[in-house]
PDB file of C-alpha atoms in Angstrom:
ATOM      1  CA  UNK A   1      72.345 109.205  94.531  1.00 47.00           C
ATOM      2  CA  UNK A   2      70.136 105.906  95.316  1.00 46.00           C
ATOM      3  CA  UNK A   3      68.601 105.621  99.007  1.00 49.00           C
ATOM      4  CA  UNK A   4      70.741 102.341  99.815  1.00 57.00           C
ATOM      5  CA  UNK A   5      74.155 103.176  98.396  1.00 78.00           C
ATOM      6  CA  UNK A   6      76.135  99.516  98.544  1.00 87.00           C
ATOM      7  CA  UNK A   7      79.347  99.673 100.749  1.00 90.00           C
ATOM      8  CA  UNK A   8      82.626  97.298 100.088  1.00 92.00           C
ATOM      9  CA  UNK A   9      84.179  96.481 103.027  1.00 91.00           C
ATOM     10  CA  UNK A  10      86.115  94.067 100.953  1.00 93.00           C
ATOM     11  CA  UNK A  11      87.430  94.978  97.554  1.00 95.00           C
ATOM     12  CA  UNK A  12      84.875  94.336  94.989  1.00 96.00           C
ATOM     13  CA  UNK A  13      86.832  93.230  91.879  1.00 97.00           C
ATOM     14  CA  UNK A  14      85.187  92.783  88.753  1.00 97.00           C
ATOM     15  CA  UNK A  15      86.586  92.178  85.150  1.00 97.00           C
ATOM     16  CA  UNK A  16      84.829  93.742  82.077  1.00 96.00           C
ATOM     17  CA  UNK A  17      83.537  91.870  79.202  1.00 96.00           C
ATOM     18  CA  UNK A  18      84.335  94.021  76.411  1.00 97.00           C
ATOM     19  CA  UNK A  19      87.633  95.400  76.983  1.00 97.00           C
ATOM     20  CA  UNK A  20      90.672  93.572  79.049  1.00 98.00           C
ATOM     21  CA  UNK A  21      90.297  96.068  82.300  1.00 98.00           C
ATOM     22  CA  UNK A  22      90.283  94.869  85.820  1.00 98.00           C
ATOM     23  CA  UNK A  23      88.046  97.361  88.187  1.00 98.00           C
ATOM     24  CA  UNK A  24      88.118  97.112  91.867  1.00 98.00           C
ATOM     25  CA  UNK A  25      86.398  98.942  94.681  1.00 98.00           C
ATOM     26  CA  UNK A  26      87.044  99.160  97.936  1.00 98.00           C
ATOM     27  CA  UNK A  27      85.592 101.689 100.451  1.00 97.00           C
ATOM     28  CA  UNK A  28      87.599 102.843 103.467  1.00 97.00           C
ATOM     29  CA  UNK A  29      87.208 105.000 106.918  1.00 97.00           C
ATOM     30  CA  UNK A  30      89.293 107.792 105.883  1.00 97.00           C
ATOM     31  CA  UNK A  31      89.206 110.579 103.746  1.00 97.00           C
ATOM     32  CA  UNK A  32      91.084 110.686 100.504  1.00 97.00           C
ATOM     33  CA  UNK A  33      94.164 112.743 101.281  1.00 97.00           C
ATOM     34  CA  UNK A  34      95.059 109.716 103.887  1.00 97.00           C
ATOM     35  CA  UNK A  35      94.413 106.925 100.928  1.00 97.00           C
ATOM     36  CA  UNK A  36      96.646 109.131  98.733  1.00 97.00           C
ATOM     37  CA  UNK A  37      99.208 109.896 100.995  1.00 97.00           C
ATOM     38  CA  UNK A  38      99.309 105.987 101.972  1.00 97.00           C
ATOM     39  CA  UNK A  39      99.788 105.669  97.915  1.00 97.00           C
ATOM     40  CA  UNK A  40     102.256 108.270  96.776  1.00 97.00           C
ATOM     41  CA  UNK A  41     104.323 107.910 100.260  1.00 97.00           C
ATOM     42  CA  UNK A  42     106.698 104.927  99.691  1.00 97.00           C
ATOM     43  CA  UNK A  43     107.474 104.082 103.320  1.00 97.00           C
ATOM     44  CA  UNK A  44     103.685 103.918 104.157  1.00 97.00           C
ATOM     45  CA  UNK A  45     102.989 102.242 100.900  1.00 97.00           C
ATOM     46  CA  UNK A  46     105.702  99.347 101.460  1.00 97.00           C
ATOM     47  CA  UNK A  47     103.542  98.883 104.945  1.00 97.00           C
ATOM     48  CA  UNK A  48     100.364  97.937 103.061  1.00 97.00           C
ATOM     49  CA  UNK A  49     100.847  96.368  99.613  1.00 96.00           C
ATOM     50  CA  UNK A  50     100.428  92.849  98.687  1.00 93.00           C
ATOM     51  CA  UNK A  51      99.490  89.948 100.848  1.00 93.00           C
ATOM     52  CA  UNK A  52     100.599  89.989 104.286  1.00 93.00           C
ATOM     53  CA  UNK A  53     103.316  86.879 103.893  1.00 94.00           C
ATOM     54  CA  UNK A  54     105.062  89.052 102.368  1.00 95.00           C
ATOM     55  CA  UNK A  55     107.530  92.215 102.686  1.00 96.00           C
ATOM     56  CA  UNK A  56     108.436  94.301 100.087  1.00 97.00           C
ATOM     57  CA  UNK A  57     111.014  97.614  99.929  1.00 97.00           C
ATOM     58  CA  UNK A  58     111.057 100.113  97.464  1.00 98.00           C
ATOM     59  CA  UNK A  59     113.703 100.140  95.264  1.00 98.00           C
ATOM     60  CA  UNK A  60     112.809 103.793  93.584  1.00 98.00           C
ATOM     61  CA  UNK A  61     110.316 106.116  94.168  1.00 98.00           C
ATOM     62  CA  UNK A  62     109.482 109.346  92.261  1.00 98.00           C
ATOM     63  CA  UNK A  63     106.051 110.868  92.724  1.00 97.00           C
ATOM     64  CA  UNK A  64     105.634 113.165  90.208  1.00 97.00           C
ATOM     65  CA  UNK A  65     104.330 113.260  86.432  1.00 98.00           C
ATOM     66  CA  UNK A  66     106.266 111.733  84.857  1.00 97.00           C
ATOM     67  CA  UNK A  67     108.574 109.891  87.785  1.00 98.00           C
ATOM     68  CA  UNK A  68     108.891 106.174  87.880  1.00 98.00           C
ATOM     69  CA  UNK A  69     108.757 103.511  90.933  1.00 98.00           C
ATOM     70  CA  UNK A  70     109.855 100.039  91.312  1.00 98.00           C
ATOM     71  CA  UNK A  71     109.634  97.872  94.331  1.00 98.00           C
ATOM     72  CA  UNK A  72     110.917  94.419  95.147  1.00 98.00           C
ATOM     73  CA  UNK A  73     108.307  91.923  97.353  1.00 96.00           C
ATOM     74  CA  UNK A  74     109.883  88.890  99.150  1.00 97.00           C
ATOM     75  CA  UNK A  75     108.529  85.692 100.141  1.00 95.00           C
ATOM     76  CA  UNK A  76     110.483  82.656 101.348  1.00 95.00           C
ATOM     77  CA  UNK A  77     113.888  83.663 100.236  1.00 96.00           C
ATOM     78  CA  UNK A  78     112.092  84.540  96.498  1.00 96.00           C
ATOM     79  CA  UNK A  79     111.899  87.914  95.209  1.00 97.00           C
ATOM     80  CA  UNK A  80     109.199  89.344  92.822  1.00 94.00           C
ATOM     81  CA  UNK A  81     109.699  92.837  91.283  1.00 97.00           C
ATOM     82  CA  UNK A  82     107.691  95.260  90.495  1.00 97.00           C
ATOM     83  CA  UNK A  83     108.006  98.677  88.494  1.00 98.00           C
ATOM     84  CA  UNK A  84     106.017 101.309  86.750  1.00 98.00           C
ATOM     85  CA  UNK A  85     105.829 105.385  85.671  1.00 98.00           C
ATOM     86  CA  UNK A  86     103.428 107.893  87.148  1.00 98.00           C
ATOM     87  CA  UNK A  87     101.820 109.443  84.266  1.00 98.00           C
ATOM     88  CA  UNK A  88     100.494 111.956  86.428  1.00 97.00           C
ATOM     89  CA  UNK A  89      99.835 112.714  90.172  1.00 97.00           C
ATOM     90  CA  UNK A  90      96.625 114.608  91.495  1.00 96.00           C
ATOM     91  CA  UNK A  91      95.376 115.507  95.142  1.00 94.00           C
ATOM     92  CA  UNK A  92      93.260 112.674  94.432  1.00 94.00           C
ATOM     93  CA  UNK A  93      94.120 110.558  91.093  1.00 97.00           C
ATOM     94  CA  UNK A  94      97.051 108.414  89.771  1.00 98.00           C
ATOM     95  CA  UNK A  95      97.841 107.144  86.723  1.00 98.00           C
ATOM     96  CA  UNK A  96     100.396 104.444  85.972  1.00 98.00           C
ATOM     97  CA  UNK A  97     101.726 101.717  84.604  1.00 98.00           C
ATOM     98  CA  UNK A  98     102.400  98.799  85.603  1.00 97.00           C
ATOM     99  CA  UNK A  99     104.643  96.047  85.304  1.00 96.00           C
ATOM    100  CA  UNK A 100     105.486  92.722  86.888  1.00 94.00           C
ATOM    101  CA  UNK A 101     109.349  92.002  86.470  1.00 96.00           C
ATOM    102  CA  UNK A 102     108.505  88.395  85.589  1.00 93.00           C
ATOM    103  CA  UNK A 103     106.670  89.328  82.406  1.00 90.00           C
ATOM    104  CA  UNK A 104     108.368  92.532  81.229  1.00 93.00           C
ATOM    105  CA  UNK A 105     106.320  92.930  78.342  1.00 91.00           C
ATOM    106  CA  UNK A 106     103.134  92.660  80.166  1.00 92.00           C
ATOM    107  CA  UNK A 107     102.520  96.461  80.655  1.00 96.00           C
ATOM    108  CA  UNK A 108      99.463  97.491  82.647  1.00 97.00           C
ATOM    109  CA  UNK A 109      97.874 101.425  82.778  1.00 98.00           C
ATOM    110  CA  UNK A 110      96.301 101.643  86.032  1.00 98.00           C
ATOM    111  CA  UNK A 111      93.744 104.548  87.266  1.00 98.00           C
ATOM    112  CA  UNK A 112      93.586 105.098  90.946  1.00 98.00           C
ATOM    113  CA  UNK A 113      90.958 107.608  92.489  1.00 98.00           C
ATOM    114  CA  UNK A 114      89.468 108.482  95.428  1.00 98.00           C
ATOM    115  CA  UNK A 115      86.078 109.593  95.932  1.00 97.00           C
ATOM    116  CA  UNK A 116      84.394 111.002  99.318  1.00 97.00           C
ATOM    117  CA  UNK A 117      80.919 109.183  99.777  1.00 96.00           C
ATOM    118  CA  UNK A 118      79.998 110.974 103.301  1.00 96.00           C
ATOM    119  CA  UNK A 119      80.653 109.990 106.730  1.00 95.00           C
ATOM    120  CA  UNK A 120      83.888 109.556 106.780  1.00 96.00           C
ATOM    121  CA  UNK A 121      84.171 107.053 104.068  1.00 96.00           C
ATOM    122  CA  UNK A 122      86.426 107.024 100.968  1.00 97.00           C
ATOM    123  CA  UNK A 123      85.691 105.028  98.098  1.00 97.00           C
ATOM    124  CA  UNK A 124      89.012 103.752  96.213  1.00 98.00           C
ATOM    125  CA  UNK A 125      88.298 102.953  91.975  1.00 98.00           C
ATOM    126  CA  UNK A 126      90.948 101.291  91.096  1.00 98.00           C
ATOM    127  CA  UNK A 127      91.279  99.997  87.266  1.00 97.00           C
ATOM    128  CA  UNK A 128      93.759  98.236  85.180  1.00 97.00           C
ATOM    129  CA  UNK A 129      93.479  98.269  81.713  1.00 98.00           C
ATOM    130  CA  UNK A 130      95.746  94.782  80.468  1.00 97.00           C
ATOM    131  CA  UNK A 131      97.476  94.148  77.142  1.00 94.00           C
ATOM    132  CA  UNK A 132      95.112  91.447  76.345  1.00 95.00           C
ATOM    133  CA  UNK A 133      92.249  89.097  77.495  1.00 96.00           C
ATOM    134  CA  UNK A 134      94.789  86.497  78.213  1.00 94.00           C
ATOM    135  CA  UNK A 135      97.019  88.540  80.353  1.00 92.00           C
ATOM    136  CA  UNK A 136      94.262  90.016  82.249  1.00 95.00           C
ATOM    137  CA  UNK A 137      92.803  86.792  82.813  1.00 95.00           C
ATOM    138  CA  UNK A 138      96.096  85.648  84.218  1.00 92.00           C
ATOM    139  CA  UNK A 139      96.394  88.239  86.738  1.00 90.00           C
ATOM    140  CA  UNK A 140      92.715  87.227  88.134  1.00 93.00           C
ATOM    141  CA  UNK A 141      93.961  83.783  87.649  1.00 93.00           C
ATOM    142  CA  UNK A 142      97.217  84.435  89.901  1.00 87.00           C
ATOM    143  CA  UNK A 143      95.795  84.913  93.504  1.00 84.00           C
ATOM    144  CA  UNK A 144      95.891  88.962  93.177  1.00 89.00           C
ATOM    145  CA  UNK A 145      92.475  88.744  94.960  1.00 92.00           C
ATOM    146  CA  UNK A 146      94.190  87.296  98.291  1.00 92.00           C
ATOM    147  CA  UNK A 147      96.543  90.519  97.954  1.00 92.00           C
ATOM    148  CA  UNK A 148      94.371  92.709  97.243  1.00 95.00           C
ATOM    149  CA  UNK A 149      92.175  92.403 100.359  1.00 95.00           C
ATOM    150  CA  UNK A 150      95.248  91.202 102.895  1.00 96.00           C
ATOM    151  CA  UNK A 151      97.074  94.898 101.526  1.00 96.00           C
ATOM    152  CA  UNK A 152      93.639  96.516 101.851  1.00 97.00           C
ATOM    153  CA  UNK A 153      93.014  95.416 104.923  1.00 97.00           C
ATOM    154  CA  UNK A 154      96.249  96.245 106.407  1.00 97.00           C
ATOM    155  CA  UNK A 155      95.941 100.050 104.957  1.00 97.00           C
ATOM    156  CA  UNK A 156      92.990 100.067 107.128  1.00 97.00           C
ATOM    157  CA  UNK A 157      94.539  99.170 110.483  1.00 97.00           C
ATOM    158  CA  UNK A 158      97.281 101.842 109.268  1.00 97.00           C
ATOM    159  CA  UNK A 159      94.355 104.833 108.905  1.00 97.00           C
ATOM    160  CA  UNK A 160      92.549 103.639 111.743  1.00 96.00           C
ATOM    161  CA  UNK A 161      95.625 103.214 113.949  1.00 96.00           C
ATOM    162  CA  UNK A 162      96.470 107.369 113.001  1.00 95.00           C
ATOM    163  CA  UNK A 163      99.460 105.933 110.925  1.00 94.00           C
ATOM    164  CA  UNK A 164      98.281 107.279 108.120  1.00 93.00           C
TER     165      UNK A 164
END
């Protein structure tokens, strides 16, 4: 481990140049059973996700290897959906996929982990491996960054408030 170890207080998200993967990093006060609890448990996870001018509700939820999940955000009267499997489930890992209603065939598998750096900091890795160049592109393209860091920021207020 380096002397000066960077810290993202913001999520750091970074696309790769060889391979159509999103990566994001974000480091939280908490350990990692509260980020994965906050991630496998759907009414804390509906609290958190996405931008915050929007609500979302889940719609199925099945934390397990092999379960499935689908949620449903709304905005202005307009609904976006949302739905993926759970490949499998660790004290500290997920992996998924994931898909975005309005481009079924647009199948994301996401990694999720959680890593203890000290002090009471978790560091979430988060990465999403894209059908294609394009598609990831379009996702960076879309405004995820706004939701990223809004839902981040909101699961922080939820640890630090004991919610979590």
């Amino acid at each position: 481990m380096s002397a000066v170890q960077t810290r993202y207080s913001e999520a750091a998200i970074e696309a790769d140049k060889e391979v159509p993967i999103i990566r994001i990093t974000r480091d939280f006060r908490g350990t990692p059973a509260q980020l994965m609890k906050a991630h496998t448990d759907p009414e804390l996870f509906v609290r958190w996700v996405g931008p915050s001018s929007i609500s979302s509700r889940i719609i199925d939820w099945d934390v397990r290897d092999g379960g499935s999940w689908r949620y449903v955000s709304e905005r202005d009267g307009e609904e976006f959906g949302f739905r993926g499997c759970f490949h499998s489930v660790s004290d500290d890992k997920v992996v998924q996929t994931f898909t975005f209603e309005g481009m079924p065939d647009q199948v994301a598998l996401e990694t999720l982990w959680f890593e203890d750096i000290g002090d009471g900091m978790t560091r979430l890795h988060a990465q999403s491996l894209c059908d294609s160049f394009e598609a990831r592109d379009g996702w960076l393209a879309s405004g995820m960054e706004e939701g990223v860091n809004d839902g981040y920021a909101a699961l922080e207020q939820l640890i630090a408030s004991g919610e979590v």
